mmCIF file of C-alpha atoms in Angstrom:
data_model
loop_
_atom_site.group_PDB
_atom_site.id
_atom_site.type_symbol
_atom_site.label_atom_id
_atom_site.label_comp_id
_atom_site.label_asym_id
_atom_site.label_seq_id
_atom_site.Cartn_x
_atom_site.Cartn_y
_atom_site.Cartn_z
ATOM 1 C CA VAL A 1 6.396 -14.658 -3.342
ATOM 2 C CA GLN A 2 5.976 -11.987 -5.964
ATOM 3 C CA LEU A 3 4.127 -8.699 -5.635
ATOM 4 C CA VAL A 4 3.507 -6.628 -8.753
ATOM 5 C CA GLU A 5 2.121 -3.113 -8.464
ATOM 6 C CA SER A 6 0.412 -1.159 -11.199
ATOM 7 C CA GLY A 7 -1.891 1.789 -11.598
ATOM 8 C CA GLY A 8 0.440 4.632 -10.810
ATOM 9 C CA GLY A 9 0.628 7.721 -12.962
ATOM 10 C CA SER A 10 0.258 11.470 -13.035
ATOM 11 C CA VAL A 11 -2.851 13.172 -11.724
ATOM 12 C CA GLN A 12 -3.931 16.647 -10.774
ATOM 13 C CA ALA A 13 -4.424 17.583 -7.161
ATOM 14 C CA GLY A 14 -7.865 16.554 -6.027
ATOM 15 C CA GLY A 15 -7.963 13.643 -8.433
ATOM 16 C CA SER A 16 -8.004 9.907 -7.848
ATOM 17 C CA LEU A 17 -5.967 6.839 -8.690
ATOM 18 C CA ARG A 18 -6.322 3.177 -7.911
ATOM 19 C CA LEU A 19 -3.196 1.138 -7.346
ATOM 20 C CA SER A 20 -3.205 -2.615 -7.795
ATOM 21 C CA CYS A 21 -0.972 -5.239 -6.258
ATOM 22 C CA ALA A 22 -1.134 -8.692 -7.796
ATOM 23 C CA ALA A 23 0.318 -11.359 -5.526
ATOM 24 C CA SER A 24 1.644 -14.782 -6.357
ATOM 25 C CA GLY A 25 2.795 -17.298 -3.809
ATOM 26 C CA TYR A 26 0.987 -15.356 -1.081
ATOM 27 C CA SER A 27 -2.709 -15.227 -0.253
ATOM 28 C CA VAL A 28 -4.085 -11.709 0.039
ATOM 29 C CA SER A 29 -7.231 -13.070 1.690
ATOM 30 C CA THR A 30 -5.417 -14.574 4.668
ATOM 31 C CA GLY A 31 -2.131 -12.701 4.951
ATOM 32 C CA CYS A 32 -1.221 -9.228 6.144
ATOM 33 C CA MET A 33 -0.445 -6.601 3.560
ATOM 34 C CA ALA A 34 0.378 -2.933 3.493
ATOM 35 C CA TRP A 35 1.287 -0.021 1.275
ATOM 36 C CA PHE A 36 4.382 2.061 1.810
ATOM 37 C CA ARG A 37 5.501 5.109 -0.078
ATOM 38 C CA GLN A 38 8.752 6.961 -0.502
ATOM 39 C CA ALA A 39 9.120 10.487 -1.760
ATOM 40 C CA PRO A 40 12.473 11.782 -3.047
ATOM 41 C CA GLY A 41 14.789 12.549 -0.184
ATOM 42 C CA LYS A 42 12.431 11.104 2.410
ATOM 43 C CA GLU A 43 12.207 7.854 4.332
ATOM 44 C CA ARG A 44 9.702 5.175 3.461
ATOM 45 C CA GLU A 45 6.350 5.763 5.089
ATOM 46 C CA GLY A 46 3.698 3.156 5.770
ATOM 47 C CA VAL A 47 0.285 4.484 4.762
ATOM 48 C CA ALA A 48 -2.167 1.585 4.795
ATOM 49 C CA PHE A 49 -2.397 -1.815 6.458
ATOM 50 C CA VAL A 50 -4.905 -4.539 5.779
ATOM 51 C CA TYR A 51 -5.590 -8.009 7.051
ATOM 52 C CA PHE A 52 -8.606 -9.164 5.122
ATOM 53 C CA GLY A 53 -8.696 -12.471 6.957
ATOM 54 C CA GLY A 54 -9.411 -10.655 10.184
ATOM 55 C CA GLY A 55 -11.246 -7.694 8.757
ATOM 56 C CA SER A 56 -8.592 -5.317 10.031
ATOM 57 C CA THR A 57 -7.520 -2.130 8.306
ATOM 58 C CA TYR A 58 -5.459 0.803 9.443
ATOM 59 C CA TYR A 59 -4.462 4.029 7.770
ATOM 60 C CA ALA A 60 -1.823 6.588 8.572
ATOM 61 C CA ASP A 61 -3.208 9.940 9.606
ATOM 62 C CA SER A 62 -1.771 11.480 6.454
ATOM 63 C CA VAL A 63 -4.141 9.451 4.250
ATOM 64 C CA LYS A 64 -7.043 8.588 6.541
ATOM 65 C CA GLY A 65 -10.366 9.348 4.937
ATOM 66 C CA ARG A 66 -8.813 9.573 1.469
ATOM 67 C CA PHE A 67 -7.271 6.121 0.859
ATOM 68 C CA THR A 68 -9.153 2.830 0.988
ATOM 69 C CA ASN A 69 -8.013 -0.802 0.815
ATOM 70 C CA SER A 70 -9.946 -3.416 -1.095
ATOM 71 C CA GLN A 71 -9.338 -6.851 -2.575
ATOM 72 C CA ASP A 72 -10.309 -9.300 -5.272
ATOM 73 C CA ASN A 73 -9.756 -12.800 -3.944
ATOM 74 C CA ALA A 74 -10.330 -14.399 -7.328
ATOM 75 C CA LYS A 75 -7.434 -12.377 -8.724
ATOM 76 C CA ASN A 76 -5.407 -12.528 -5.499
ATOM 77 C CA THR A 77 -5.033 -8.790 -5.828
ATOM 78 C CA VAL A 78 -5.302 -5.907 -3.426
ATOM 79 C CA TYR A 79 -6.116 -2.353 -4.346
ATOM 80 C CA LEU A 80 -5.447 1.040 -2.856
ATOM 81 C CA GLN A 81 -8.047 3.578 -3.916
ATOM 82 C CA MET A 82 -6.602 7.046 -3.502
ATOM 83 C CA SER A 83 -8.895 10.056 -3.617
ATOM 84 C CA SER A 84 -8.533 13.779 -3.001
ATOM 85 C CA LEU A 85 -4.874 13.459 -3.867
ATOM 86 C CA LYS A 86 -2.510 16.124 -2.638
ATOM 87 C CA LEU A 87 0.871 17.289 -3.829
ATOM 88 C CA GLU A 88 2.431 15.604 -0.814
ATOM 89 C CA ASP A 89 1.091 12.227 -1.956
ATOM 90 C CA THR A 90 3.677 12.242 -4.739
ATOM 91 C CA ALA A 91 5.914 9.223 -4.143
ATOM 92 C CA MET A 92 6.859 5.744 -5.224
ATOM 93 C CA TYR A 93 4.267 3.384 -3.781
ATOM 94 C CA PHE A 94 5.205 -0.133 -2.704
ATOM 95 C CA CYS A 95 3.004 -3.093 -1.933
ATOM 96 C CA VAL A 96 4.372 -5.219 0.906
ATOM 97 C CA ALA A 97 3.401 -8.423 2.644
ATOM 98 C CA ASP A 98 4.350 -10.482 5.663
ATOM 99 C CA GLU A 99 2.448 -13.204 7.493
ATOM 100 C CA TYR A 100 3.493 -11.941 10.923
ATOM 101 C CA ALA A 101 3.193 -8.181 10.542
ATOM 102 C CA GLY A 102 0.596 -5.999 12.152
ATOM 103 C CA PRO A 103 -0.644 -2.434 11.883
ATOM 104 C CA GLN A 104 2.031 -1.321 14.324
ATOM 105 C CA ASP A 105 4.562 -2.341 11.673
ATOM 106 C CA LEU A 106 3.598 0.511 9.393
ATOM 107 C CA VAL A 107 6.453 2.299 11.130
ATOM 108 C CA VAL A 108 8.843 -0.646 10.880
ATOM 109 C CA VAL A 109 10.065 -1.089 7.329
ATOM 110 C CA GLU A 110 12.147 -4.115 8.313
ATOM 111 C CA ALA A 111 9.069 -6.006 9.517
ATOM 112 C CA TRP A 112 7.868 -6.582 5.964
ATOM 113 C CA HIS A 113 9.518 -9.495 4.219
ATOM 114 C CA TYR A 114 8.067 -9.191 0.720
ATOM 115 C CA TRP A 115 8.171 -6.038 -1.417
ATOM 116 C CA GLY A 116 6.962 -5.157 -4.867
ATOM 117 C CA GLN A 117 8.994 -3.089 -7.298
ATOM 118 C CA GLY A 118 6.909 0.026 -6.771
ATOM 119 C CA THR A 119 4.717 2.246 -8.899
ATOM 120 C CA GLN A 120 5.152 6.008 -9.212
ATOM 121 C CA VAL A 121 2.389 8.414 -8.299
ATOM 122 C CA THR A 122 2.852 12.055 -9.229
ATOM 123 C CA VAL A 123 0.367 14.708 -8.149
ATOM 124 C CA SER A 124 0.633 18.167 -9.677
#
């Protein structure tokens, strides 16, 4: 399984970015996926969970109403649309996957077996 994130960058507060996570060896349409982030000096934080096969999504309170999951099955890619970005959204963002995870595992880093390399988001 390989997860490759892209789309990070620098943006002004209030702006938007869309992160992409291209998966190989893992089906985004039937498996569970999530986005974690880690700011300097802080622990990794789960921000968004999605299980497209079951139509289930979940967002951490810190991003609810501002971040949205989506997918492109043909490309086996998931996206995280981030809007109304805040300074505190600055972090390295990781795409993760695991067939047996659930939304409750957004607080359990160890529950996610597959991790991407991360993409940096900087809000100023």
